[in-house]
Amino acid sequence: MKPVIGVTASMEIDQSVYTVNNRNIKAILRAGGMPVILPYYLEEEDVQQIASQIDGLYATGGYDIDPTLFGEEPHPDLGTIIPARDHSEIKLMKKLLEWKKPILGVCRGSQTLNIAAGGDMYQDIYAQTDQALLQHTQKAPMEHMSHYVYVEKDSLLYRITGKEKFKINSYHHQANRDVSGEFRISGKASDGVVEAVESKELPFVLGLQWHPEATAAVNDQPSLKIYEAFIDACTTK
């Protein structure tokens, strides 16, 4: 049996349409998983039921995140938020962390993962940091890999990819700041922006700031290995 992977969805601001980029679905299918797109669950019993029925959670990218969830008020450069998505996703992540089930978060999924475990984030890296930054919202097709990630050699991300440095794409203006004590930073950009976080204890809980679903579509090997390792963890948990 293929593992059932819950895939988080975005929603337009009028909350009339759920959306998931098809690259995400294709990446899960190609790696051998059975993707199931999840609506927003706000009741505890619903969260518990769906958490019990999926083998792993794949948290996709999307709009910005409500800063009140980590004790801040909105910065002027905060973008669109969908509060129902934030609450549903974080509730579900907390349950999967409790039950030690695999989680892969990409872009905003990496940020919600950190917040679910008690960390926080920059509402806008350009406005809230003093150092010179790379272009983290690239002006290039999504499959183009625009800068490098530098990987800690003793990390899950290194064990998956076998690389201390590889190219990634970049489509974000928010990023993790203070990382939860349950997690470690396993990858950074050359400017110090956090690009990867992972659990210190659980077998597969990984958050990536970039979009590997787009680079997997053009056969980028680190990206393909990430999805394969995630599906393997969901199969053998």
Short mmCIF file of N, CA and C in Angstrom, two decimals, residues 9-178:
data_model
loop_
_atom_site.label_atom_id
_atom_site.label_comp_id
_atom_site.label_asym_id
_atom_site.label_seq_id
_atom_site.Cartn_x
_atom_site.Cartn_y
_atom_site.Cartn_z
N ALA A 9 -3.51 22.87 1.58
CA ALA A 9 -3.95 23.68 0.45
C ALA A 9 -3.94 25.16 0.81
N SER A 10 -3.79 25.97 -0.20
CA SER A 10 -3.96 27.42 -0.03
C SER A 10 -5.41 27.77 -0.32
N MET A 11 -5.74 29.04 -0.19
CA MET A 11 -7.09 29.49 -0.47
C MET A 11 -7.02 30.96 -0.88
N GLU A 12 -7.88 31.34 -1.81
CA GLU A 12 -7.95 32.74 -2.18
C GLU A 12 -8.52 33.56 -1.02
N ILE A 13 -8.29 34.87 -1.04
CA ILE A 13 -8.65 35.69 0.11
C ILE A 13 -10.16 35.73 0.35
N ASP A 14 -10.97 35.49 -0.69
CA ASP A 14 -12.42 35.43 -0.47
C ASP A 14 -12.85 34.07 0.07
N GLN A 15 -11.88 33.16 0.26
CA GLN A 15 -12.09 31.84 0.84
C GLN A 15 -13.12 31.00 0.07
N SER A 16 -13.12 31.16 -1.26
CA SER A 16 -14.07 30.43 -2.09
C SER A 16 -13.46 29.23 -2.79
N VAL A 17 -12.11 29.21 -2.91
CA VAL A 17 -11.46 28.17 -3.70
C VAL A 17 -10.20 27.69 -2.99
N TYR A 18 -10.08 26.36 -2.80
CA TYR A 18 -8.82 25.76 -2.36
C TYR A 18 -7.93 25.58 -3.58
N THR A 19 -6.62 25.79 -3.39
CA THR A 19 -5.68 25.61 -4.50
C THR A 19 -4.42 24.89 -4.02
N VAL A 20 -3.90 24.02 -4.87
CA VAL A 20 -2.60 23.37 -4.65
C VAL A 20 -1.89 23.33 -5.99
N ASN A 21 -0.68 23.84 -6.04
CA ASN A 21 0.09 23.78 -7.28
C ASN A 21 0.32 22.32 -7.65
N ASN A 22 0.06 21.99 -8.90
CA ASN A 22 0.15 20.59 -9.34
C ASN A 22 1.57 20.03 -9.23
N ARG A 23 2.59 20.89 -9.18
CA ARG A 23 3.95 20.39 -8.98
C ARG A 23 4.06 19.62 -7.67
N ASN A 24 3.34 20.08 -6.63
CA ASN A 24 3.38 19.40 -5.34
C ASN A 24 2.80 17.99 -5.45
N ILE A 25 1.68 17.88 -6.13
CA ILE A 25 1.02 16.58 -6.30
C ILE A 25 1.91 15.64 -7.10
N LYS A 26 2.50 16.16 -8.18
CA LYS A 26 3.36 15.33 -9.03
C LYS A 26 4.58 14.85 -8.27
N ALA A 27 5.15 15.71 -7.41
CA ALA A 27 6.34 15.32 -6.66
C ALA A 27 6.04 14.17 -5.70
N ILE A 28 4.88 14.22 -5.04
CA ILE A 28 4.48 13.15 -4.13
C ILE A 28 4.20 11.87 -4.91
N LEU A 29 3.48 11.98 -6.00
CA LEU A 29 3.17 10.80 -6.82
C LEU A 29 4.44 10.16 -7.36
N ARG A 30 5.34 10.96 -7.88
CA ARG A 30 6.57 10.44 -8.46
C ARG A 30 7.41 9.68 -7.43
N ALA A 31 7.36 10.16 -6.17
CA ALA A 31 8.13 9.51 -5.12
C ALA A 31 7.46 8.28 -4.56
N GLY A 32 6.19 8.03 -4.97
CA GLY A 32 5.51 6.81 -4.54
C GLY A 32 4.46 7.00 -3.48
N GLY A 33 4.07 8.24 -3.21
CA GLY A 33 3.04 8.51 -2.22
C GLY A 33 1.67 8.67 -2.84
N MET A 34 0.63 8.66 -1.98
CA MET A 34 -0.76 8.85 -2.40
C MET A 34 -1.23 10.18 -1.81
N PRO A 35 -1.15 11.28 -2.59
CA PRO A 35 -1.50 12.59 -2.03
C PRO A 35 -3.01 12.77 -1.87
N VAL A 36 -3.39 13.37 -0.75
CA VAL A 36 -4.79 13.70 -0.46
C VAL A 36 -4.81 15.16 -0.04
N ILE A 37 -5.49 16.00 -0.80
CA ILE A 37 -5.54 17.43 -0.50
C ILE A 37 -6.48 17.66 0.69
N LEU A 38 -5.99 18.41 1.68
CA LEU A 38 -6.72 18.61 2.92
C LEU A 38 -7.42 19.97 2.95
N PRO A 39 -8.68 20.01 3.33
CA PRO A 39 -9.32 21.29 3.64
C PRO A 39 -8.85 21.76 5.01
N TYR A 40 -9.42 22.84 5.51
CA TYR A 40 -9.01 23.37 6.81
C TYR A 40 -9.85 22.74 7.92
N TYR A 41 -9.16 22.16 8.88
CA TYR A 41 -9.82 21.54 10.02
C TYR A 41 -9.57 22.41 11.25
N LEU A 42 -10.63 22.90 11.88
CA LEU A 42 -10.48 23.78 13.02
C LEU A 42 -10.95 23.15 14.33
N GLU A 43 -11.75 22.09 14.24
CA GLU A 43 -12.21 21.40 15.45
C GLU A 43 -11.21 20.33 15.85
N GLU A 44 -10.94 20.23 17.14
CA GLU A 44 -9.92 19.32 17.63
C GLU A 44 -10.18 17.87 17.23
N GLU A 45 -11.44 17.45 17.30
CA GLU A 45 -11.75 16.06 16.95
C GLU A 45 -11.51 15.79 15.46
N ASP A 46 -11.73 16.80 14.62
CA ASP A 46 -11.47 16.64 13.19
C ASP A 46 -9.97 16.54 12.92
N VAL A 47 -9.21 17.39 13.61
CA VAL A 47 -7.75 17.35 13.47
C VAL A 47 -7.22 15.98 13.88
N GLN A 48 -7.71 15.48 15.00
CA GLN A 48 -7.24 14.19 15.50
C GLN A 48 -7.61 13.06 14.54
N GLN A 49 -8.81 13.12 13.96
CA GLN A 49 -9.22 12.05 13.05
C GLN A 49 -8.38 12.04 11.78
N ILE A 50 -8.19 13.21 11.18
CA ILE A 50 -7.42 13.22 9.93
C ILE A 50 -5.95 12.90 10.20
N ALA A 51 -5.44 13.33 11.34
CA ALA A 51 -4.05 13.01 11.69
C ALA A 51 -3.85 11.51 11.85
N SER A 52 -4.87 10.82 12.32
CA SER A 52 -4.77 9.38 12.50
C SER A 52 -4.85 8.63 11.17
N GLN A 53 -5.42 9.28 10.15
CA GLN A 53 -5.66 8.60 8.88
C GLN A 53 -4.58 8.83 7.83
N ILE A 54 -3.71 9.81 8.05
CA ILE A 54 -2.64 10.05 7.08
C ILE A 54 -1.33 9.48 7.63
N ASP A 55 -0.45 9.12 6.71
CA ASP A 55 0.85 8.57 7.11
C ASP A 55 1.92 9.64 7.23
N GLY A 56 1.67 10.79 6.64
CA GLY A 56 2.61 11.91 6.72
C GLY A 56 1.93 13.17 6.24
N LEU A 57 2.53 14.31 6.57
CA LEU A 57 1.97 15.62 6.19
C LEU A 57 2.97 16.36 5.33
N TYR A 58 2.46 16.89 4.21
CA TYR A 58 3.25 17.72 3.31
C TYR A 58 2.64 19.11 3.33
N ALA A 59 3.35 20.07 3.91
CA ALA A 59 2.86 21.44 4.06
C ALA A 59 3.44 22.30 2.96
N THR A 60 2.59 22.80 2.10
CA THR A 60 3.01 23.50 0.89
C THR A 60 3.20 25.00 1.15
N GLY A 61 3.63 25.70 0.11
CA GLY A 61 3.80 27.15 0.18
C GLY A 61 2.48 27.89 0.06
N GLY A 62 2.56 29.22 0.10
CA GLY A 62 1.35 30.02 0.01
C GLY A 62 1.55 31.41 0.58
N TYR A 63 0.45 32.00 1.03
CA TYR A 63 0.48 33.36 1.56
C TYR A 63 1.26 33.46 2.87
N ASP A 64 1.33 34.67 3.43
CA ASP A 64 2.03 34.94 4.67
C ASP A 64 1.28 34.35 5.87
N ILE A 65 1.88 34.49 7.05
CA ILE A 65 1.37 33.86 8.27
C ILE A 65 1.01 34.94 9.29
N ASP A 66 -0.08 34.73 9.99
CA ASP A 66 -0.57 35.66 11.00
C ASP A 66 0.47 35.83 12.12
N PRO A 67 1.05 37.02 12.30
CA PRO A 67 2.10 37.18 13.30
C PRO A 67 1.61 37.10 14.74
N THR A 68 0.32 37.25 14.97
CA THR A 68 -0.17 37.11 16.34
C THR A 68 0.02 35.69 16.86
N LEU A 69 0.25 34.73 15.96
CA LEU A 69 0.50 33.34 16.37
C LEU A 69 1.85 33.18 17.04
N PHE A 70 2.75 34.15 16.84
CA PHE A 70 4.02 34.10 17.56
C PHE A 70 4.27 35.40 18.32
N GLY A 71 3.17 36.04 18.74
CA GLY A 71 3.26 37.14 19.69
C GLY A 71 3.60 38.49 19.13
N GLU A 72 3.43 38.70 17.82
CA GLU A 72 3.69 40.00 17.22
C GLU A 72 2.43 40.55 16.55
N GLU A 73 2.47 41.86 16.27
CA GLU A 73 1.41 42.48 15.49
C GLU A 73 1.92 42.70 14.06
N PRO A 74 1.00 42.98 13.11
CA PRO A 74 1.41 43.02 11.70
C PRO A 74 2.40 44.12 11.37
N HIS A 75 3.49 43.73 10.72
CA HIS A 75 4.46 44.68 10.17
C HIS A 75 3.87 45.29 8.89
N PRO A 76 4.23 46.53 8.55
CA PRO A 76 3.70 47.13 7.32
C PRO A 76 3.96 46.31 6.06
N ASP A 77 5.03 45.52 6.05
CA ASP A 77 5.35 44.73 4.86
C ASP A 77 4.80 43.30 4.91
N LEU A 78 3.97 43.01 5.89
CA LEU A 78 3.28 41.72 5.91
C LEU A 78 2.33 41.64 4.72
N GLY A 79 2.28 40.47 4.07
CA GLY A 79 1.39 40.28 2.94
C GLY A 79 0.05 39.70 3.36
N THR A 80 -0.64 39.12 2.40
CA THR A 80 -1.95 38.50 2.62
C THR A 80 -1.84 37.34 3.60
N ILE A 81 -2.79 37.24 4.51
CA ILE A 81 -2.87 36.08 5.40
C ILE A 81 -4.26 35.45 5.30
N ILE A 82 -4.31 34.15 5.51
CA ILE A 82 -5.56 33.39 5.57
C ILE A 82 -5.59 32.72 6.95
N PRO A 83 -6.17 33.36 7.95
CA PRO A 83 -6.08 32.85 9.33
C PRO A 83 -6.56 31.41 9.49
N ALA A 84 -7.60 31.00 8.76
CA ALA A 84 -8.11 29.64 8.91
C ALA A 84 -7.04 28.62 8.51
N ARG A 85 -6.28 28.95 7.48
CA ARG A 85 -5.20 28.02 7.07
C ARG A 85 -4.14 27.93 8.15
N ASP A 86 -3.74 29.08 8.68
CA ASP A 86 -2.71 29.08 9.72
C ASP A 86 -3.12 28.20 10.90
N HIS A 87 -4.33 28.40 11.39
CA HIS A 87 -4.79 27.67 12.57
C HIS A 87 -4.92 26.18 12.29
N SER A 88 -5.47 25.82 11.13
CA SER A 88 -5.65 24.42 10.78
C SER A 88 -4.30 23.73 10.63
N GLU A 89 -3.38 24.36 9.92
CA GLU A 89 -2.09 23.75 9.63
C GLU A 89 -1.28 23.55 10.91
N ILE A 90 -1.29 24.56 11.77
CA ILE A 90 -0.51 24.46 13.00
C ILE A 90 -1.10 23.43 13.95
N LYS A 91 -2.42 23.37 14.05
CA LYS A 91 -3.06 22.33 14.88
C LYS A 91 -2.67 20.94 14.39
N LEU A 92 -2.71 20.75 13.08
CA LEU A 92 -2.40 19.45 12.50
C LEU A 92 -0.92 19.09 12.71
N MET A 93 -0.05 20.07 12.53
CA MET A 93 1.38 19.82 12.75
C MET A 93 1.66 19.43 14.20
N LYS A 94 1.03 20.11 15.14
CA LYS A 94 1.24 19.78 16.55
C LYS A 94 0.83 18.34 16.84
N LYS A 95 -0.25 17.91 16.23
CA LYS A 95 -0.73 16.54 16.45
C LYS A 95 0.26 15.53 15.83
N LEU A 96 0.74 15.80 14.62
CA LEU A 96 1.69 14.87 14.00
C LEU A 96 3.02 14.85 14.74
N LEU A 97 3.45 16.00 15.26
CA LEU A 97 4.67 16.01 16.07
C LEU A 97 4.47 15.17 17.34
N GLU A 98 3.30 15.31 17.95
CA GLU A 98 2.99 14.52 19.14
C GLU A 98 3.03 13.03 18.83
N TRP A 99 2.51 12.66 17.67
CA TRP A 99 2.43 11.25 17.29
C TRP A 99 3.66 10.77 16.51
N LYS A 100 4.65 11.64 16.36
CA LYS A 100 5.93 11.28 15.74
C LYS A 100 5.77 10.83 14.29
N LYS A 101 4.82 11.43 13.58
CA LYS A 101 4.64 11.11 12.17
C LYS A 101 5.47 12.06 11.30
N PRO A 102 5.88 11.61 10.10
CA PRO A 102 6.73 12.44 9.25
C PRO A 102 6.03 13.71 8.76
N ILE A 103 6.81 14.79 8.68
CA ILE A 103 6.34 16.07 8.14
C ILE A 103 7.41 16.62 7.21
N LEU A 104 6.99 17.07 6.04
CA LEU A 104 7.85 17.84 5.14
C LEU A 104 7.15 19.16 4.87
N GLY A 105 7.80 20.25 5.24
CA GLY A 105 7.24 21.59 5.00
C GLY A 105 8.09 22.35 4.03
N VAL A 106 7.48 22.98 3.03
CA VAL A 106 8.23 23.79 2.07
C VAL A 106 7.75 25.23 2.13
N CYS A 107 8.70 26.16 2.05
CA CYS A 107 8.45 27.59 2.08
C CYS A 107 7.62 27.97 3.32
N ARG A 108 6.36 28.42 3.17
CA ARG A 108 5.59 28.77 4.36
C ARG A 108 5.38 27.54 5.25
N GLY A 109 5.41 26.35 4.68
CA GLY A 109 5.29 25.13 5.47
C GLY A 109 6.43 24.97 6.45
N SER A 110 7.62 25.43 6.09
CA SER A 110 8.76 25.42 7.00
C SER A 110 8.53 26.40 8.15
N GLN A 111 7.91 27.52 7.85
CA GLN A 111 7.65 28.53 8.87
C GLN A 111 6.54 28.09 9.83
N THR A 112 5.44 27.55 9.30
CA THR A 112 4.37 27.09 10.19
C THR A 112 4.86 25.93 11.06
N LEU A 113 5.75 25.10 10.52
CA LEU A 113 6.31 24.00 11.30
C LEU A 113 7.08 24.54 12.50
N ASN A 114 7.91 25.54 12.27
CA ASN A 114 8.68 26.15 13.36
C ASN A 114 7.77 26.81 14.39
N ILE A 115 6.74 27.50 13.92
CA ILE A 115 5.80 28.15 14.84
C ILE A 115 5.03 27.11 15.65
N ALA A 116 4.64 26.02 15.00
CA ALA A 116 3.91 24.96 15.71
C ALA A 116 4.72 24.40 16.87
N ALA A 117 6.05 24.43 16.74
CA ALA A 117 6.92 23.90 17.78
C ALA A 117 7.43 24.98 18.74
N GLY A 118 6.93 26.22 18.57
CA GLY A 118 7.26 27.28 19.52
C GLY A 118 8.27 28.30 19.04
N GLY A 119 8.69 28.23 17.78
CA GLY A 119 9.63 29.20 17.24
C GLY A 119 8.91 30.43 16.68
N ASP A 120 9.68 31.32 16.06
CA ASP A 120 9.07 32.49 15.42
C ASP A 120 9.75 32.77 14.09
N MET A 121 9.41 33.90 13.47
CA MET A 121 9.87 34.16 12.10
C MET A 121 9.92 35.65 11.82
N TYR A 122 10.62 35.99 10.76
CA TYR A 122 10.60 37.35 10.25
C TYR A 122 9.34 37.55 9.42
N GLN A 123 8.61 38.63 9.68
CA GLN A 123 7.48 38.97 8.82
C GLN A 123 7.96 39.47 7.47
N ASP A 124 9.13 40.09 7.44
CA ASP A 124 9.76 40.50 6.18
C ASP A 124 11.26 40.59 6.42
N ILE A 125 12.01 39.74 5.76
CA ILE A 125 13.45 39.68 6.03
C ILE A 125 14.16 40.97 5.63
N TYR A 126 13.69 41.66 4.60
CA TYR A 126 14.37 42.86 4.15
C TYR A 126 14.16 44.03 5.10
N ALA A 127 12.99 44.10 5.72
CA ALA A 127 12.69 45.19 6.65
C ALA A 127 13.17 44.91 8.06
N GLN A 128 13.36 43.64 8.41
CA GLN A 128 13.63 43.30 9.81
C GLN A 128 15.03 42.75 10.05
N THR A 129 15.90 42.81 9.07
CA THR A 129 17.30 42.45 9.27
C THR A 129 18.19 43.58 8.77
N ASP A 130 19.38 43.69 9.37
CA ASP A 130 20.30 44.77 9.03
C ASP A 130 21.34 44.36 7.99
N GLN A 131 21.60 43.04 7.87
CA GLN A 131 22.67 42.62 6.97
C GLN A 131 22.22 42.68 5.50
N ALA A 132 23.19 42.76 4.62
CA ALA A 132 22.91 42.71 3.18
C ALA A 132 22.42 41.31 2.83
N LEU A 133 21.32 41.24 2.09
CA LEU A 133 20.69 39.96 1.76
C LEU A 133 20.78 39.66 0.28
N LEU A 134 20.73 38.37 -0.02
CA LEU A 134 20.57 37.92 -1.40
C LEU A 134 19.17 38.27 -1.90
N GLN A 135 18.94 38.07 -3.18
CA GLN A 135 17.59 38.17 -3.72
C GLN A 135 16.86 36.87 -3.40
N HIS A 136 15.95 36.94 -2.43
CA HIS A 136 15.23 35.74 -2.01
C HIS A 136 13.87 35.58 -2.69
N THR A 137 13.47 36.59 -3.44
CA THR A 137 12.30 36.44 -4.30
C THR A 137 12.79 36.59 -5.73
N GLN A 138 13.23 35.48 -6.30
CA GLN A 138 13.95 35.54 -7.56
C GLN A 138 13.06 36.00 -8.71
N LYS A 139 13.66 36.70 -9.62
CA LYS A 139 12.97 37.16 -10.82
C LYS A 139 13.36 36.23 -11.97
N ALA A 140 12.92 34.99 -11.84
CA ALA A 140 13.28 33.93 -12.78
C ALA A 140 12.24 32.83 -12.65
N PRO A 141 12.12 31.95 -13.63
CA PRO A 141 11.18 30.83 -13.52
C PRO A 141 11.43 30.02 -12.26
N MET A 142 10.38 29.39 -11.74
CA MET A 142 10.46 28.70 -10.46
C MET A 142 11.45 27.53 -10.49
N GLU A 143 11.64 26.91 -11.65
CA GLU A 143 12.58 25.78 -11.72
C GLU A 143 14.04 26.24 -11.77
N HIS A 144 14.27 27.53 -11.94
CA HIS A 144 15.65 28.04 -11.94
C HIS A 144 16.19 28.05 -10.51
N MET A 145 17.41 27.57 -10.33
CA MET A 145 18.05 27.54 -9.02
C MET A 145 18.99 28.74 -8.91
N SER A 146 18.65 29.68 -8.03
CA SER A 146 19.28 31.00 -8.06
C SER A 146 20.39 31.21 -7.04
N HIS A 147 20.42 30.47 -5.95
CA HIS A 147 21.51 30.61 -4.98
C HIS A 147 21.73 29.27 -4.28
N TYR A 148 22.72 29.24 -3.39
CA TYR A 148 23.11 28.00 -2.74
C TYR A 148 22.53 27.89 -1.32
N VAL A 149 22.36 26.64 -0.88
CA VAL A 149 22.14 26.34 0.52
C VAL A 149 23.38 25.60 1.02
N TYR A 150 23.81 25.97 2.23
CA TYR A 150 24.97 25.35 2.86
C TYR A 150 24.46 24.47 3.99
N VAL A 151 24.77 23.17 3.92
CA VAL A 151 24.13 22.15 4.73
C VAL A 151 25.07 21.65 5.82
N GLU A 152 24.54 21.51 7.03
CA GLU A 152 25.31 20.93 8.13
C GLU A 152 25.55 19.44 7.86
N LYS A 153 26.80 19.02 8.02
CA LYS A 153 27.17 17.69 7.55
C LYS A 153 26.57 16.56 8.40
N ASP A 154 26.23 16.83 9.64
CA ASP A 154 25.69 15.77 10.51
C ASP A 154 24.16 15.79 10.55
N SER A 155 23.53 16.36 9.53
CA SER A 155 22.09 16.57 9.54
C SER A 155 21.33 15.55 8.70
N LEU A 156 20.02 15.49 8.93
CA LEU A 156 19.13 14.68 8.08
C LEU A 156 19.22 15.15 6.64
N LEU A 157 19.22 16.46 6.41
CA LEU A 157 19.27 16.98 5.05
C LEU A 157 20.54 16.52 4.34
N TYR A 158 21.66 16.49 5.05
CA TYR A 158 22.90 15.99 4.44
C TYR A 158 22.80 14.50 4.15
N ARG A 159 22.24 13.75 5.07
CA ARG A 159 22.12 12.30 4.85
C ARG A 159 21.24 12.00 3.64
N ILE A 160 20.23 12.82 3.42
CA ILE A 160 19.35 12.62 2.27
C ILE A 160 20.06 12.97 0.96
N THR A 161 20.69 14.13 0.93
CA THR A 161 21.22 14.65 -0.34
C THR A 161 22.67 14.25 -0.58
N GLY A 162 23.43 13.99 0.50
CA GLY A 162 24.85 13.70 0.36
C GLY A 162 25.68 14.91 -0.02
N LYS A 163 25.11 16.12 0.17
CA LYS A 163 25.80 17.33 -0.27
C LYS A 163 25.86 18.37 0.86
N GLU A 164 27.02 19.05 0.95
CA GLU A 164 27.17 20.16 1.89
C GLU A 164 26.74 21.49 1.27
N LYS A 165 26.58 21.51 -0.04
CA LYS A 165 26.22 22.74 -0.75
C LYS A 165 25.54 22.36 -2.05
N PHE A 166 24.38 22.94 -2.30
CA PHE A 166 23.73 22.74 -3.59
C PHE A 166 22.82 23.93 -3.88
N LYS A 167 22.46 24.05 -5.15
CA LYS A 167 21.66 25.21 -5.57
C LYS A 167 20.18 24.97 -5.33
N ILE A 168 19.48 26.05 -4.99
CA ILE A 168 18.04 26.00 -4.74
C ILE A 168 17.38 27.21 -5.40
N ASN A 169 16.06 27.14 -5.53
CA ASN A 169 15.31 28.31 -5.97
C ASN A 169 14.89 29.13 -4.75
N SER A 170 14.25 30.28 -4.97
CA SER A 170 13.98 31.17 -3.84
C SER A 170 12.79 32.07 -4.15
N TYR A 171 11.70 31.87 -3.40
CA TYR A 171 10.46 32.63 -3.62
C TYR A 171 9.83 33.01 -2.29
N HIS A 172 10.52 33.83 -1.49
CA HIS A 172 9.97 34.17 -0.17
C HIS A 172 10.47 35.53 0.28
N HIS A 173 9.69 36.18 1.15
CA HIS A 173 10.16 37.39 1.82
C HIS A 173 10.08 37.22 3.33
N GLN A 174 9.56 36.08 3.79
CA GLN A 174 9.56 35.73 5.20
C GLN A 174 10.52 34.57 5.40
N ALA A 175 10.94 34.36 6.65
CA ALA A 175 11.85 33.25 6.95
C ALA A 175 11.85 32.99 8.44
N ASN A 176 12.26 31.80 8.83
CA ASN A 176 12.38 31.48 10.25
C ASN A 176 13.46 32.35 10.88
N ARG A 177 13.19 32.74 12.14
CA ARG A 177 14.13 33.60 12.89
C ARG A 177 14.66 32.81 14.08
N ASP A 178 13.95 32.82 15.20
CA ASP A 178 14.33 32.00 16.35
C ASP A 178 13.73 30.62 16.16
#
